[in-house]
C-alpha cells in the first residue's frame, strides 16, 4: 500500500472512531510521525495531505525541515533536552513534551529571544512507570500553575504515552485518566492556560484514544510502515 492509501485508511479509522464516540471527526488532528523516515517518503506524505509532522529529535527534525522547506507544520513529540531548546523554538509550532518547570523556563527564555510565543503541551507520566518521562499526574496542575505566568509560552493541553499493550483496550484507562486530569485542570481556569488539546494515541491504540477524547493522534507505523 502507498503512503497515500495508508493515510486515507487511517483518516477513515479516525473518523469512524470519532463518530462511534459521538465526536466530530474534524476535531481530531493527525500528526504524521516521521522519525527515521527519509525525505522522499515524507514528501509523499505531505503531497497526500499530511500537514502536521512529528519528530522525536531536534537534530533529525532540523535536517528534514531544511530540506523540505515550509511545506508542513512540525511538532516535537520526543523528550527535549535543555541544550536543544534554542533550536526547538525555531523549528516547532508545538512542543508536546514539557515535563518540568526548568524546561518551561528555558523554552520561555529562548522563545523570548526570537520574539515568539511558543505553544506547548505538558507531558504527563500517567501510568507512573519509572521508565517513562513526563511529570507525575499529581504534580501536573502545580507545574501548569507556575508555568502559566511565563510570557513566551502558551500552554495548550496535555500529552501522554501509556504503557504498551498488545490489546489497545488495556490502554483505555490511561487515556481516560489523562482526559479526566485535563478536565480537572481546565476547571481551575488558570489565566492564559488552555486545556483544549489532548495528544494521545499511537498506531496501536489511536482509535481507543479518540474514543476517550484525543484531539491529536501521533501516527508513524500505520502511515509509513515499521521502523528498523
Ligand atoms: C514514535 C512515536 C509515535 C508514533 O508511534 P507509532 O506506534 O509508530 O505510531 C508517537 N508518539 C511518540 C512520542 C513517539 O515517539
mmCIF file of C-alpha atoms and ligand atoms in Angstrom:
data_model
loop_
_atom_site.group_PDB
_atom_site.id
_atom_site.type_symbol
_atom_site.label_atom_id
_atom_site.label_comp_id
_atom_site.label_asym_id
_atom_site.label_seq_id
_atom_site.Cartn_x
_atom_site.Cartn_y
_atom_site.Cartn_z
ATOM 1 C CA UNK A 1 0.000 0.000 0.000
ATOM 2 C CA UNK A 2 1.184 3.512 -0.761
ATOM 3 C CA UNK A 3 1.601 6.207 1.857
ATOM 4 C CA UNK A 4 -1.360 7.965 0.325
ATOM 5 C CA UNK A 5 -3.534 4.827 0.684
ATOM 6 C CA UNK A 6 -2.351 4.382 4.266
ATOM 7 C CA UNK A 7 -3.265 7.971 5.088
ATOM 8 C CA UNK A 8 -6.699 7.543 3.579
ATOM 9 C CA UNK A 9 -7.315 4.391 5.579
ATOM 10 C CA UNK A 10 -6.102 5.955 8.802
ATOM 11 C CA UNK A 11 -8.305 9.020 8.318
ATOM 12 C CA UNK A 12 -11.285 6.722 7.819
ATOM 13 C CA UNK A 13 -10.429 4.860 11.006
ATOM 14 C CA UNK A 14 -10.118 8.126 12.964
ATOM 15 C CA UNK A 15 -13.447 9.295 11.566
ATOM 16 C CA UNK A 16 -15.282 6.108 12.494
ATOM 17 C CA UNK A 17 -13.820 6.079 15.997
ATOM 18 C CA UNK A 18 -14.907 9.700 16.372
ATOM 19 C CA UNK A 19 -18.438 9.021 15.152
ATOM 20 C CA UNK A 20 -18.636 5.963 17.378
ATOM 21 C CA UNK A 21 -17.942 8.269 20.336
ATOM 22 C CA UNK A 22 -20.323 10.969 19.095
ATOM 23 C CA UNK A 23 -17.474 13.317 18.226
ATOM 24 C CA UNK A 24 -16.873 15.471 15.174
ATOM 25 C CA UNK A 25 -14.050 13.813 13.155
ATOM 26 C CA UNK A 26 -12.686 17.235 12.209
ATOM 27 C CA UNK A 27 -11.867 17.884 15.881
ATOM 28 C CA UNK A 28 -9.024 15.351 15.692
ATOM 29 C CA UNK A 29 -5.684 16.270 14.131
ATOM 30 C CA UNK A 30 -3.471 13.629 12.627
ATOM 31 C CA UNK A 31 0.232 14.073 13.302
ATOM 32 C CA UNK A 32 2.319 12.015 10.892
ATOM 33 C CA UNK A 33 5.341 10.818 12.856
ATOM 34 C CA UNK A 34 8.344 10.937 10.541
ATOM 35 C CA UNK A 35 11.185 9.792 12.794
ATOM 36 C CA UNK A 36 13.602 7.585 10.788
ATOM 37 C CA UNK A 37 11.534 8.217 7.627
ATOM 38 C CA UNK A 38 13.520 9.553 4.673
ATOM 39 C CA UNK A 39 12.745 12.822 2.976
ATOM 40 C CA UNK A 40 11.251 11.315 -0.199
ATOM 41 C CA UNK A 41 8.641 9.431 1.770
ATOM 42 C CA UNK A 42 7.942 12.493 3.877
ATOM 43 C CA UNK A 43 7.352 14.452 0.655
ATOM 44 C CA UNK A 44 4.933 11.756 -0.455
ATOM 45 C CA UNK A 45 3.009 12.071 2.800
ATOM 46 C CA UNK A 46 2.876 15.858 2.565
ATOM 47 C CA UNK A 47 1.674 15.630 -1.040
ATOM 48 C CA UNK A 48 -1.059 13.279 0.168
ATOM 49 C CA UNK A 49 -2.216 15.890 2.649
ATOM 50 C CA UNK A 50 -0.239 15.257 5.839
ATOM 51 C CA UNK A 51 0.092 18.835 7.033
ATOM 52 C CA UNK A 52 1.466 18.235 10.520
ATOM 53 C CA UNK A 53 4.621 16.188 11.031
ATOM 54 C CA UNK A 54 6.011 14.906 14.323
ATOM 55 C CA UNK A 55 9.662 14.276 15.145
ATOM 56 C CA UNK A 56 11.328 12.937 18.281
ATOM 57 C CA UNK A 57 14.710 14.506 17.949
ATOM 58 C CA UNK A 58 15.626 18.117 17.323
ATOM 59 C CA UNK A 59 18.671 17.423 15.149
ATOM 60 C CA UNK A 60 16.877 14.944 12.886
ATOM 61 C CA UNK A 61 13.996 17.371 12.503
ATOM 62 C CA UNK A 62 16.297 20.280 11.686
ATOM 63 C CA UNK A 63 17.878 18.438 8.767
ATOM 64 C CA UNK A 64 14.493 17.456 7.381
ATOM 65 C CA UNK A 65 12.947 20.897 7.810
ATOM 66 C CA UNK A 66 15.862 22.466 5.945
ATOM 67 C CA UNK A 67 15.340 20.028 3.056
ATOM 68 C CA UNK A 68 11.575 20.176 2.946
ATOM 69 C CA UNK A 69 11.063 23.887 3.383
ATOM 70 C CA UNK A 70 7.933 25.464 4.827
ATOM 71 C CA UNK A 71 5.521 22.874 3.445
ATOM 72 C CA UNK A 72 4.287 21.490 6.730
ATOM 73 C CA UNK A 73 3.927 22.304 10.378
ATOM 74 C CA UNK A 74 6.342 20.431 12.660
ATOM 75 C CA UNK A 75 5.717 19.221 16.187
ATOM 76 C CA UNK A 76 8.305 17.974 18.668
ATOM 77 C CA UNK A 77 6.872 14.849 20.284
ATOM 78 C CA UNK A 78 10.015 13.446 21.921
ATOM 79 C CA UNK A 79 11.861 14.377 25.081
ATOM 80 C CA UNK A 80 13.508 17.809 24.934
ATOM 81 C CA UNK A 81 16.919 18.434 26.469
ATOM 82 C CA UNK A 82 17.709 21.867 27.830
ATOM 83 C CA UNK A 83 20.638 22.371 25.460
ATOM 84 C CA UNK A 84 18.380 21.804 22.419
ATOM 85 C CA UNK A 85 15.680 24.286 23.378
ATOM 86 C CA UNK A 86 17.302 27.124 21.441
ATOM 87 C CA UNK A 87 16.854 25.155 18.211
ATOM 88 C CA UNK A 88 13.490 23.675 19.135
ATOM 89 C CA UNK A 89 11.778 27.048 19.468
ATOM 90 C CA UNK A 90 12.926 27.971 15.969
ATOM 91 C CA UNK A 91 11.721 24.743 14.397
ATOM 92 C CA UNK A 92 8.478 23.639 16.010
ATOM 93 C CA UNK A 93 4.959 25.042 16.105
ATOM 94 C CA UNK A 94 4.094 22.841 19.076
ATOM 95 C CA UNK A 95 6.300 21.152 21.675
ATOM 96 C CA UNK A 96 4.438 18.184 23.227
ATOM 97 C CA UNK A 97 6.990 17.354 25.902
ATOM 98 C CA UNK A 98 7.233 19.981 28.641
ATOM 99 C CA UNK A 99 7.736 17.975 31.828
ATOM 100 C CA UNK A 100 9.414 20.296 34.328
ATOM 101 C CA UNK A 101 9.330 23.921 35.369
ATOM 102 C CA UNK A 102 13.028 24.319 34.495
ATOM 103 C CA UNK A 103 12.315 23.184 30.945
ATOM 104 C CA UNK A 104 9.313 25.526 30.704
ATOM 105 C CA UNK A 105 11.529 28.401 31.864
ATOM 106 C CA UNK A 106 14.202 27.590 29.309
ATOM 107 C CA UNK A 107 11.637 27.416 26.491
ATOM 108 C CA UNK A 108 10.212 30.747 27.648
ATOM 109 C CA UNK A 109 13.656 32.319 27.674
ATOM 110 C CA UNK A 110 14.679 31.078 24.235
ATOM 111 C CA UNK A 111 11.280 31.923 22.719
ATOM 112 C CA UNK A 112 11.556 35.461 24.097
ATOM 113 C CA UNK A 113 14.897 35.868 22.314
ATOM 114 C CA UNK A 114 13.227 35.290 18.951
ATOM 115 C CA UNK A 115 10.045 37.149 19.972
ATOM 116 C CA UNK A 116 7.889 34.060 19.740
ATOM 117 C CA UNK A 117 5.068 32.758 21.870
ATOM 118 C CA UNK A 118 5.823 29.031 21.894
ATOM 119 C CA UNK A 119 2.806 26.730 22.056
ATOM 120 C CA UNK A 120 3.432 23.742 24.311
ATOM 121 C CA UNK A 121 1.761 20.711 25.851
ATOM 122 C CA UNK A 122 2.631 19.271 29.237
ATOM 123 C CA UNK A 123 3.670 15.628 29.058
ATOM 124 C CA UNK A 124 2.209 13.558 31.877
ATOM 125 C CA UNK A 125 3.524 10.193 33.057
ATOM 126 C CA UNK A 126 0.014 8.925 33.548
ATOM 127 C CA UNK A 127 0.969 5.310 34.305
ATOM 128 C CA UNK A 128 3.642 6.259 36.838
ATOM 129 C CA UNK A 129 6.101 3.803 35.235
ATOM 130 C CA UNK A 130 9.646 4.687 36.224
ATOM 131 C CA UNK A 131 10.832 4.145 32.641
ATOM 132 C CA UNK A 132 8.625 6.951 31.348
ATOM 133 C CA UNK A 133 9.386 10.640 31.079
ATOM 134 C CA UNK A 134 6.684 13.163 31.880
ATOM 135 C CA UNK A 135 5.544 14.870 35.041
ATOM 136 C CA UNK A 136 3.635 12.822 37.610
ATOM 137 C CA UNK A 137 -0.123 13.317 37.335
ATOM 138 C CA UNK A 138 -0.317 14.672 40.888
ATOM 139 C CA UNK A 139 2.241 17.381 40.061
ATOM 140 C CA UNK A 140 0.832 18.469 36.693
ATOM 141 C CA UNK A 141 -1.542 21.154 37.986
ATOM 142 C CA UNK A 142 1.190 22.725 40.076
ATOM 143 C CA UNK A 143 3.621 22.805 37.143
ATOM 144 C CA UNK A 144 0.978 24.355 34.905
ATOM 145 C CA UNK A 145 0.081 26.971 37.515
ATOM 146 C CA UNK A 146 3.722 28.002 37.769
ATOM 147 C CA UNK A 147 4.426 27.920 34.029
ATOM 148 C CA UNK A 148 1.272 29.910 33.259
ATOM 149 C CA UNK A 149 2.959 33.165 34.268
ATOM 150 C CA UNK A 150 5.769 32.721 31.723
ATOM 151 C CA UNK A 151 5.056 35.236 28.971
ATOM 152 C CA UNK A 152 6.593 33.499 25.977
ATOM 153 C CA UNK A 153 4.992 30.100 26.295
ATOM 154 C CA UNK A 154 1.362 29.231 25.835
ATOM 155 C CA UNK A 155 0.062 26.005 27.366
ATOM 156 C CA UNK A 156 -2.459 24.318 25.081
ATOM 157 C CA UNK A 157 -3.104 20.993 26.799
ATOM 158 C CA UNK A 158 -1.678 17.627 27.825
ATOM 159 C CA UNK A 159 0.159 14.736 26.206
ATOM 160 C CA UNK A 160 0.836 11.185 27.322
ATOM 161 C CA UNK A 161 2.287 7.860 26.235
ATOM 162 C CA UNK A 162 0.540 4.972 28.012
ATOM 163 C CA UNK A 163 2.280 1.643 28.625
ATOM 164 C CA UNK A 164 2.486 -0.591 25.581
ATOM 165 C CA UNK A 165 -0.160 -3.319 25.349
ATOM 166 C CA UNK A 166 -0.915 -5.846 22.624
ATOM 167 C CA UNK A 167 -4.563 -5.144 23.282
ATOM 168 C CA UNK A 168 -5.414 -1.453 22.804
ATOM 169 C CA UNK A 169 -8.401 -1.725 25.152
ATOM 170 C CA UNK A 170 -5.950 -2.013 28.029
ATOM 171 C CA UNK A 171 -4.688 1.498 27.281
ATOM 172 C CA UNK A 172 -8.183 2.938 27.707
ATOM 173 C CA UNK A 173 -7.973 3.609 31.482
ATOM 174 C CA UNK A 174 -4.785 5.641 30.923
ATOM 175 C CA UNK A 175 -6.354 7.762 28.193
ATOM 176 C CA UNK A 176 -9.366 8.286 30.400
ATOM 177 C CA UNK A 177 -7.126 9.340 33.278
ATOM 178 C CA UNK A 178 -5.418 11.963 31.112
ATOM 179 C CA UNK A 179 -8.760 13.227 29.882
ATOM 180 C CA UNK A 180 -10.074 13.485 33.462
ATOM 181 C CA UNK A 181 -6.911 15.293 34.553
ATOM 182 C CA UNK A 182 -7.323 17.739 31.683
ATOM 183 C CA UNK A 183 -10.914 18.438 32.690
ATOM 184 C CA UNK A 184 -9.883 18.941 36.303
ATOM 185 C CA UNK A 185 -7.064 21.367 35.446
ATOM 186 C CA UNK A 186 -9.294 23.132 32.925
ATOM 187 C CA UNK A 187 -11.870 23.740 35.636
ATOM 188 C CA UNK A 188 -9.288 25.745 37.598
ATOM 189 C CA UNK A 189 -9.466 28.381 34.833
ATOM 190 C CA UNK A 190 -5.795 29.273 35.163
ATOM 191 C CA UNK A 191 -5.296 32.564 33.274
ATOM 192 C CA UNK A 192 -3.586 32.070 29.911
ATOM 193 C CA UNK A 193 -3.848 28.279 30.057
ATOM 194 C CA UNK A 194 -5.959 26.206 27.683
ATOM 195 C CA UNK A 195 -6.689 22.518 28.185
ATOM 196 C CA UNK A 196 -8.127 22.230 24.678
ATOM 197 C CA UNK A 197 -5.641 19.716 23.309
ATOM 198 C CA UNK A 198 -5.141 16.092 24.318
ATOM 199 C CA UNK A 199 -2.239 14.474 22.473
ATOM 200 C CA UNK A 200 -2.660 10.728 22.913
ATOM 201 C CA UNK A 201 -2.871 7.633 20.759
ATOM 202 C CA UNK A 202 -0.290 5.939 18.534
ATOM 203 C CA UNK A 203 -0.549 3.340 15.765
ATOM 204 C CA UNK A 204 -1.606 0.511 18.082
ATOM 205 C CA UNK A 205 -4.229 2.331 20.119
ATOM 206 C CA UNK A 206 -5.359 5.553 18.438
ATOM 207 C CA UNK A 207 -8.995 4.550 17.989
ATOM 208 C CA UNK A 208 -9.354 3.992 21.723
ATOM 209 C CA UNK A 209 -7.618 7.329 22.339
ATOM 210 C CA UNK A 210 -10.075 9.069 20.016
ATOM 211 C CA UNK A 211 -12.984 7.480 21.856
ATOM 212 C CA UNK A 212 -11.522 8.870 25.085
ATOM 213 C CA UNK A 213 -11.157 12.413 23.763
ATOM 214 C CA UNK A 214 -7.827 12.712 21.913
ATOM 215 C CA UNK A 215 -7.588 15.845 19.774
ATOM 216 C CA UNK A 216 -4.179 14.879 18.351
ATOM 217 C CA UNK A 217 -3.087 11.364 17.436
ATOM 218 C CA UNK A 218 0.592 10.709 16.692
ATOM 219 C CA UNK A 219 0.900 8.059 13.997
ATOM 220 C CA UNK A 220 4.043 6.602 12.461
ATOM 221 C CA UNK A 221 3.873 2.883 11.697
ATOM 222 C CA UNK A 222 0.337 2.852 10.273
ATOM 223 C CA UNK A 223 1.375 5.509 7.749
ATOM 224 C CA UNK A 224 4.985 4.709 6.901
ATOM 225 C CA UNK A 225 5.312 1.040 7.881
ATOM 226 C CA UNK A 226 7.624 -0.456 10.504
ATOM 227 C CA UNK A 227 10.812 1.242 11.620
ATOM 228 C CA UNK A 228 14.166 -0.500 11.945
HETATM 229 C C1 LIG B 1 7.324 7.072 17.645
HETATM 230 C C2 LIG B 1 6.311 7.823 18.382
HETATM 231 C C3 LIG B 1 4.972 7.828 17.965
HETATM 232 C C4 LIG B 1 4.465 7.027 16.790
HETATM 233 O O1 LIG B 1 4.494 5.660 17.064
HETATM 234 P P1 LIG B 1 3.774 4.588 16.110
HETATM 235 O O2 LIG B 1 3.481 3.453 17.004
HETATM 236 O O3 LIG B 1 4.736 4.249 15.028
HETATM 237 O O4 LIG B 1 2.549 5.202 15.571
HETATM 238 C C5 LIG B 1 4.077 8.595 18.681
HETATM 239 N N1 LIG B 1 4.456 9.325 19.749
HETATM 240 C C6 LIG B 1 5.727 9.341 20.184
HETATM 241 C C7 LIG B 1 6.081 10.179 21.358
HETATM 242 C C8 LIG B 1 6.681 8.583 19.519
HETATM 243 O O5 LIG B 1 7.938 8.587 19.969
#
